[in-house]
Short mmCIF file of C-alpha atoms in Angstrom, two decimals:
data_model
loop_
_atom_site.label_atom_id
_atom_site.label_comp_id
_atom_site.label_asym_id
_atom_site.label_seq_id
_atom_site.Cartn_x
_atom_site.Cartn_y
_atom_site.Cartn_z
CA MET A 30 139.58 105.37 110.58
CA PRO A 31 140.28 109.08 111.27
CA LEU A 32 137.64 111.71 110.79
CA LYS A 33 137.41 113.05 107.27
CA LEU A 34 135.26 115.43 105.25
CA ILE A 35 132.74 113.99 102.80
CA PRO A 36 131.76 116.39 99.98
CA PRO A 37 128.09 117.19 99.31
CA ARG A 38 126.17 114.80 97.05
CA GLU A 39 124.32 116.30 94.11
CA GLY A 40 120.57 116.21 94.60
CA ARG A 41 120.89 115.82 98.38
CA SER A 42 122.18 118.09 101.13
CA LYS A 43 124.53 120.87 100.04
CA ASN A 44 126.49 120.60 103.30
CA TRP A 45 129.73 118.73 103.92
CA ARG A 46 129.65 115.68 106.23
CA ILE A 47 132.10 114.53 108.87
CA ARG A 48 132.57 110.78 108.95
CA GLY A 49 134.92 108.31 110.62
CA THR A 50 135.99 107.07 114.05
CA TYR A 51 138.24 109.03 116.41
CA LEU A 52 139.51 107.57 119.70
CA GLY A 53 136.81 104.90 119.50
CA VAL A 54 133.98 107.38 118.94
CA PRO A 55 132.10 106.78 115.66
CA VAL A 56 131.05 109.96 113.85
CA ASP A 57 128.73 110.44 110.90
CA ARG A 58 127.13 113.87 110.99
CA SER A 59 126.54 116.97 108.89
CA ALA A 60 129.05 119.78 109.25
CA GLY A 61 126.16 122.21 108.82
CA THR A 62 127.93 124.27 106.14
CA ASP A 63 128.61 124.15 102.41
CA ARG A 64 132.04 125.83 102.86
CA ARG A 65 134.92 123.37 102.96
CA ALA A 66 137.22 125.57 105.02
CA LEU A 67 134.59 126.07 107.71
CA ALA A 68 133.74 122.36 107.68
CA GLY A 69 137.43 121.62 108.31
CA GLN A 70 137.41 123.91 111.35
CA ILE A 71 134.31 122.16 112.69
CA LEU A 72 136.05 118.78 112.23
CA LYS A 73 139.05 119.96 114.25
CA ARG A 74 136.79 121.30 117.00
CA LEU A 75 134.96 117.97 117.11
CA GLU A 76 138.27 116.12 117.52
CA ARG A 77 139.18 118.37 120.46
CA ASP A 78 135.77 117.73 122.05
CA ILE A 79 136.33 113.99 121.75
CA GLU A 80 139.82 114.30 123.26
CA ARG A 81 138.55 116.11 126.36
CA GLY A 82 135.57 113.77 126.77
CA ALA A 83 132.83 116.23 125.82
CA VAL A 84 131.74 113.85 123.06
CA THR A 85 131.74 110.17 123.93
CA ALA A 86 130.73 106.99 122.17
CA PRO A 87 127.00 106.31 122.55
CA ALA A 88 125.76 103.28 124.41
CA PRO A 89 126.11 100.30 122.09
CA GLN A 90 122.97 99.48 120.17
CA GLY A 91 122.39 96.29 118.23
CA PHE A 92 120.85 95.49 114.89
CA ALA A 93 117.38 95.00 116.40
CA ALA A 94 117.24 98.55 117.77
CA ALA A 95 118.22 100.01 114.39
CA THR A 96 115.62 97.84 112.68
CA VAL A 97 112.91 99.20 114.97
CA GLU A 98 113.95 102.76 114.12
CA TYR A 99 113.97 101.98 110.40
CA LEU A 100 110.51 100.39 110.50
CA LYS A 101 109.04 103.62 111.88
CA ALA A 102 109.40 105.38 108.52
CA CYS A 103 110.12 102.76 105.87
CA PRO A 104 107.66 102.07 103.01
CA ALA A 105 105.15 99.28 103.60
CA ALA A 106 106.74 97.21 100.83
CA GLU A 107 109.97 97.06 102.84
CA VAL A 108 108.42 95.56 105.99
CA PRO A 109 108.55 91.86 104.91
CA ARG A 110 112.17 92.23 103.77
CA VAL A 111 113.22 93.94 106.99
CA SER A 112 111.42 91.30 109.06
CA ARG A 113 113.38 88.53 107.34
CA LEU A 114 116.65 90.34 108.02
CA LEU A 115 115.76 90.80 111.68
CA GLU A 116 114.93 87.12 111.99
CA HIS A 117 118.27 86.22 110.42
CA PHE A 118 120.59 88.61 112.28
CA GLY A 119 118.74 89.07 115.56
CA ASP A 120 120.25 91.66 117.89
CA VAL A 121 123.86 91.18 116.85
CA ALA A 122 126.47 93.90 117.27
CA PHE A 123 127.11 96.04 114.21
CA GLU A 124 130.79 95.07 114.23
CA THR A 125 129.73 91.67 112.90
CA ILE A 126 127.72 93.06 109.98
CA ASP A 127 129.86 93.61 106.91
CA ASN A 128 129.94 92.50 103.29
CA ALA A 129 130.83 88.95 104.29
CA ALA A 130 127.83 88.80 106.63
CA ALA A 131 125.60 90.21 103.89
CA ARG A 132 126.83 87.54 101.50
CA ASP A 133 126.17 84.79 104.05
CA CYS A 134 122.66 86.15 104.58
CA ALA A 135 122.01 86.19 100.83
CA LYS A 136 123.26 82.61 100.57
CA ALA A 137 120.92 81.54 103.37
CA PHE A 138 117.91 83.10 101.64
CA TYR A 139 118.87 82.21 98.05
CA PRO A 140 121.11 79.09 97.82
CA ASP A 141 121.62 79.59 94.06
CA GLY A 142 123.29 82.95 94.56
CA PRO A 143 125.00 85.27 94.60
CA THR A 144 126.94 84.71 91.39
CA THR A 145 130.01 86.46 90.03
CA PHE A 146 128.26 87.07 86.69
CA ARG A 147 125.12 89.01 85.85
CA SER A 148 122.13 86.93 86.88
CA PRO A 149 118.48 87.39 87.90
CA VAL A 150 119.16 85.95 91.36
CA ASN A 151 121.66 88.75 91.97
CA ALA A 152 118.97 91.32 91.19
CA THR A 153 116.69 89.61 93.71
CA ILE A 154 119.43 89.58 96.35
CA ASN A 155 120.20 93.27 95.80
CA ARG A 156 116.52 94.13 96.21
CA GLU A 157 115.61 91.78 99.06
CA VAL A 158 118.84 91.73 101.10
CA ILE A 159 121.52 94.28 100.22
CA GLY A 160 119.22 97.29 99.79
CA PRO A 161 117.29 97.07 103.08
CA LEU A 162 120.36 95.87 105.03
CA ALA A 163 122.38 98.86 103.83
CA ALA A 164 119.51 101.21 104.70
CA ILE A 165 119.34 99.89 108.27
CA VAL A 166 123.10 100.05 108.85
CA HIS A 167 123.36 103.52 107.33
CA LEU A 168 120.55 104.73 109.59
CA ALA A 169 122.43 103.32 112.57
CA ALA A 170 125.56 105.16 111.41
CA GLU A 171 123.62 108.43 111.19
CA LEU A 172 122.42 107.84 114.77
CA GLY A 173 126.02 107.33 115.86
CA TRP A 174 125.53 103.66 116.73
CA CYS A 175 128.14 102.28 114.34
CA ALA A 176 130.62 103.18 111.64
CA TYR A 177 129.52 103.60 108.04
CA VAL A 178 129.71 100.44 105.92
CA ARG A 179 129.67 100.47 102.14
CA PHE A 180 127.87 97.36 100.94
CA LYS A 181 128.76 95.83 97.61
CA ARG A 182 125.93 95.02 95.23
CA PHE A 183 126.09 92.01 92.95
CA PRO A 184 126.10 92.32 89.14
CA GLU A 185 122.59 92.36 87.69
CA PRO A 186 121.39 91.66 84.15
CA ARG A 187 121.28 94.75 81.99
CA GLY A 188 117.77 96.15 81.73
CA ARG A 189 115.80 95.76 78.53
CA ILE A 190 113.05 98.15 77.53
CA ARG A 191 109.93 96.27 76.56
CA LEU A 192 107.48 98.00 74.22
CA ASP A 193 104.59 95.68 73.45
CA GLU A 194 102.22 96.40 70.61
CA PRO A 195 98.87 97.88 71.72
CA ALA A 196 97.12 94.86 70.17
CA THR A 197 99.10 92.55 72.47
CA ILE A 198 98.16 94.60 75.53
CA GLU A 199 94.50 94.64 74.48
CA ALA A 200 94.52 90.85 74.13
CA PHE A 201 96.19 90.55 77.52
CA LEU A 202 93.57 92.79 79.15
CA GLU A 203 90.80 90.70 77.61
CA ALA A 204 92.41 87.58 79.07
CA LEU A 205 92.18 89.03 82.58
CA PRO A 206 88.88 88.55 84.42
CA VAL A 207 86.86 91.64 85.20
CA MET A 208 86.29 90.41 88.74
CA ARG A 209 87.74 87.61 90.83
CA ALA A 210 85.95 86.61 94.03
CA PRO A 211 87.85 85.02 96.93
CA ARG A 212 88.16 81.27 96.52
CA ARG A 213 86.14 79.19 98.95
CA ARG A 214 88.06 76.25 100.30
CA ARG A 215 86.05 73.04 100.48
CA LYS A 216 87.68 71.62 103.58
CA ARG A 217 88.09 74.91 105.44
CA PRO A 218 85.46 77.43 104.27
CA ASP A 219 86.31 79.50 107.34
CA LEU A 220 89.65 80.34 105.67
CA ARG A 221 87.92 82.16 102.83
CA ASP A 222 88.76 85.57 104.30
CA ARG A 223 92.47 84.84 104.00
CA GLU A 224 92.14 85.22 100.25
CA GLY A 225 91.21 88.84 100.81
CA PRO A 226 88.36 90.82 99.26
CA THR A 227 87.07 90.60 95.71
CA ARG A 228 89.69 91.92 93.31
CA TYR A 229 89.42 93.50 89.87
CA PRO A 230 92.34 92.31 87.71
CA ARG A 231 91.38 93.96 84.42
CA ALA A 232 90.85 97.43 85.89
CA ALA A 233 94.04 97.09 87.94
CA ALA A 234 96.08 96.15 84.85
CA LEU A 235 94.64 99.00 82.79
CA PHE A 236 95.51 101.34 85.67
CA LEU A 237 99.15 100.21 85.50
CA PHE A 238 99.38 100.65 81.73
CA CYS A 239 97.68 104.07 81.74
CA THR A 240 99.41 105.67 84.73
CA GLY A 241 102.84 104.03 84.95
CA ALA A 242 102.19 103.32 88.63
CA ARG A 243 104.26 100.73 90.44
CA SER A 244 102.31 97.65 91.48
CA THR A 245 102.73 98.55 95.16
CA GLU A 246 101.25 101.99 94.47
CA MET A 247 98.30 100.45 92.64
CA ARG A 248 97.64 97.95 95.43
CA ALA A 249 97.71 100.67 98.10
CA LEU A 250 95.32 103.08 96.32
CA PRO A 251 92.16 103.68 98.42
CA PRO A 252 88.89 105.03 96.95
CA SER A 253 89.26 108.22 99.00
CA ARG A 254 92.31 109.22 96.95
CA THR A 255 90.47 109.12 93.63
CA ALA A 256 88.39 111.85 91.98
CA LEU A 257 86.81 110.12 89.00
CA ASN A 258 84.75 113.18 88.07
CA ARG A 259 88.07 114.97 87.50
CA ASN A 260 89.89 111.98 85.97
CA HIS A 261 92.41 112.11 88.80
CA ALA A 262 93.96 109.85 91.42
CA THR A 263 96.64 110.44 94.02
CA LEU A 264 99.10 107.60 94.56
CA VAL A 265 100.00 107.04 98.20
CA ASP A 266 102.71 104.98 99.86
CA THR A 267 104.99 105.49 96.86
CA LYS A 268 108.52 104.16 96.62
CA ASN A 269 109.96 107.66 97.16
CA GLY A 270 107.58 108.49 99.98
CA ASP A 271 105.92 111.39 98.12
CA ASP A 272 102.30 111.38 97.00
CA ARG A 273 101.93 111.65 93.22
CA GLY A 274 98.94 112.68 91.14
CA VAL A 275 98.08 110.77 87.96
CA TYR A 276 95.62 111.42 85.14
CA LEU A 277 92.98 108.76 84.47
CA PRO A 278 91.74 108.44 80.87
CA ASP A 279 88.00 108.07 80.30
CA ARG A 280 88.22 104.35 79.52
CA LEU A 281 89.90 103.69 82.86
CA VAL A 282 87.46 105.93 84.73
CA ALA A 283 84.50 104.01 83.28
CA MET A 284 86.03 100.73 84.44
CA MET A 285 86.81 102.08 87.92
CA ARG A 286 83.23 103.31 88.35
CA GLU A 287 82.08 99.69 88.16
CA ILE A 288 84.07 98.78 91.29
CA PRO A 289 81.96 98.87 94.48
CA ILE A 290 83.36 101.27 97.06
CA ASP A 291 84.36 99.71 100.37
CA PRO A 292 82.99 101.74 103.31
CA GLY A 293 86.22 101.12 105.20
CA ASP A 294 88.28 102.73 102.41
CA ALA A 295 90.08 99.44 101.71
CA PRO A 296 92.37 99.28 98.64
CA LEU A 297 90.26 99.99 95.56
CA PHE A 298 91.37 97.09 93.35
CA GLY A 299 91.14 94.47 96.11
CA TYR A 300 94.74 93.26 96.07
CA THR A 301 96.12 92.57 99.52
CA ARG A 302 99.17 90.50 98.54
CA ARG A 303 101.71 90.71 95.73
CA GLU A 304 101.24 87.00 95.03
CA GLN A 305 97.62 87.59 93.99
CA LEU A 306 98.72 89.94 91.22
CA ILE A 307 101.43 87.54 90.07
CA GLU A 308 98.89 84.70 89.91
CA ASP A 309 96.35 86.71 87.89
CA TRP A 310 98.96 87.86 85.36
CA ALA A 311 100.43 84.38 84.99
CA GLU A 312 97.02 82.97 84.05
CA ALA A 313 96.43 85.74 81.51
CA ARG A 314 99.87 85.29 79.94
CA GLY A 315 99.08 81.63 79.41
CA LYS A 316 96.19 82.66 77.16
CA VAL A 317 98.18 85.24 75.15
CA PRO A 318 101.49 83.83 73.81
CA GLU A 319 102.60 87.27 72.58
CA ALA A 320 102.52 88.53 76.18
CA ALA A 321 105.03 85.95 77.44
CA GLY A 322 107.27 87.50 80.07
CA LEU A 323 105.02 90.53 80.62
CA THR A 324 105.02 91.56 84.29
CA PRO A 325 103.27 94.27 86.33
CA HIS A 326 106.53 96.24 86.44
CA GLY A 327 106.88 95.71 82.69
CA ALA A 328 103.67 97.72 82.35
CA ARG A 329 105.57 100.69 83.81
CA HIS A 330 108.27 100.29 81.16
CA CYS A 331 105.63 100.12 78.42
CA TRP A 332 103.99 103.27 79.75
CA ALA A 333 107.30 105.16 79.89
CA GLY A 334 108.20 104.13 76.33
CA TRP A 335 104.78 105.13 75.04
CA MET A 336 105.06 108.48 76.83
CA ARG A 337 108.40 109.15 75.14
CA GLN A 338 106.93 108.30 71.75
CA GLY A 339 103.93 110.50 72.54
CA GLY A 340 106.03 113.62 73.13
CA ALA A 341 107.10 113.57 76.81
CA ASP A 342 110.72 114.64 77.27
CA LEU A 343 112.93 113.10 79.95
CA LYS A 344 112.22 115.87 82.46
CA ALA A 345 108.47 115.43 82.09
CA LEU A 346 108.87 111.66 82.31
CA MET A 347 110.70 112.04 85.63
CA GLU A 348 107.82 114.10 87.00
CA PHE A 349 105.01 111.92 85.65
CA GLY A 350 106.64 108.65 86.71
CA GLY A 351 107.81 109.73 90.14
CA TRP A 352 111.53 109.20 89.51
CA LYS A 353 113.94 111.19 91.67
CA ASP A 354 116.98 111.28 89.40
CA ALA A 355 117.69 111.52 85.70
CA LYS A 356 119.65 108.27 85.69
CA SER A 357 116.43 106.30 86.16
CA VAL A 358 114.87 107.70 82.99
CA MET A 359 118.00 107.75 80.82
CA ARG A 360 117.28 104.13 79.85
CA TYR A 361 114.33 105.43 77.82
CA THR A 362 116.64 107.32 75.47
CA ALA A 363 116.77 103.98 73.65
CA VAL A 364 113.16 104.60 72.60
CA ALA A 365 112.66 106.61 69.41
CA SER A 366 111.09 109.77 70.83
CA PHE A 367 108.49 112.07 69.34
CA GLU A 368 111.16 114.72 68.72
CA GLN A 369 113.38 112.22 66.93
CA ARG A 370 110.57 111.07 64.67
CA ALA A 371 109.70 114.66 63.81
CA ALA A 372 113.33 115.46 63.01
CA VAL A 373 113.77 112.36 60.83
CA ASP A 374 110.51 113.02 58.98
CA ALA A 375 111.83 116.51 58.18
CA LEU A 376 114.77 115.03 56.27
CA ALA A 377 114.48 115.34 52.51
CA ILE A 378 115.22 111.63 51.99
CA SER A 379 112.62 110.44 54.51
CA GLY A 380 109.85 110.32 51.93
CA ALA A 381 107.48 112.30 54.13
CA PRO A 382 105.26 114.68 52.07
CA ASP A 383 106.01 117.66 54.29
CA ALA A 384 109.74 117.06 53.98
CA ALA A 385 109.60 116.96 50.17
CA ALA A 386 107.53 120.14 50.05
CA GLY A 387 109.93 121.84 52.45
CA CYS A 388 112.90 120.80 50.30
CA GLU A 389 111.27 122.21 47.13
CA LYS A 390 110.64 125.51 48.92
CA ASP A 391 114.29 125.68 49.97
CA VAL A 392 115.48 125.03 46.40
CA GLU A 393 113.10 127.68 45.03
CA SER A 394 114.34 130.17 47.62
CA ASP A 395 117.95 129.48 46.62
CA ARG A 396 117.11 130.05 42.95
CA LYS A 397 115.47 133.39 43.68
CA ALA A 398 118.38 134.42 45.85
CA GLY A 399 120.79 133.50 43.06
#
């Protein structure tokens, strides 16, 4: 396709981009200016440079090379997903990677999907296949190794905000063990270390409910990034790549003080694999019927809903929860906020004592004015 100007994207770079393929040379670069007219001149100059051979197509690079570049800076949680993609595609040329190839890959990993309707397997495919695959190909496009490809995501179920009652969460926390030592295998006791260190499920769960941290952020937290005397912890290896400070309530601090500190600064709560957390929560849910369906990520939704009800506006929620855009927190407008409750209670028909008193004062003022 010919070279064309791509307008700036809100929240990202303010500069125009030049994207396309001209005389076989793929281009995807910043124009270096926020002025459209100047960006157009730069595009024309780039076309002339390609015509006279000053800019040539880079040496062809395959999928494996782009994967290596992506792994240098991607979050730790992405590594297993990227490794699966590399095993599937190998070092194929980028010309063979398109939406059809992505669909075939998804089918190989998840035979039940993708579906044409909203389904949980589609959400899994978008997270495990489409997201990381698009990130790798887009990085390759930025490096000039291939043309830009827009990958289609599959329809996911609409999100539902879960706000459990505090009593349900308390019962769930009680169902979690305070400490869980690695299981010793009878036939192969030498494999005990594969289970990882001792983990602390109850403290880890309370941390999720009190801070709104993602489970990956909780699992990666080392003791060195906590300051219990100041009720503070700094989340590292976050989804957005930025460290984020969180406040620790006294109850959580007291529980965290009971965890022995590893001299090697290993993860504080002892979780080394996602499956360990899933296993612990599944056992606890079996003891508390009201908590059916509750997941570690559901704890983040509970926290966000509680924060809205406690007085945090959407801007504050973005900051506290580490979201990068307003769209991510707009789902919590479905929660009756502190401001909404205050406004409704102020209505004369609400039955609130303050509202009735305020109404009587207004009537008395009108009488005096009359």
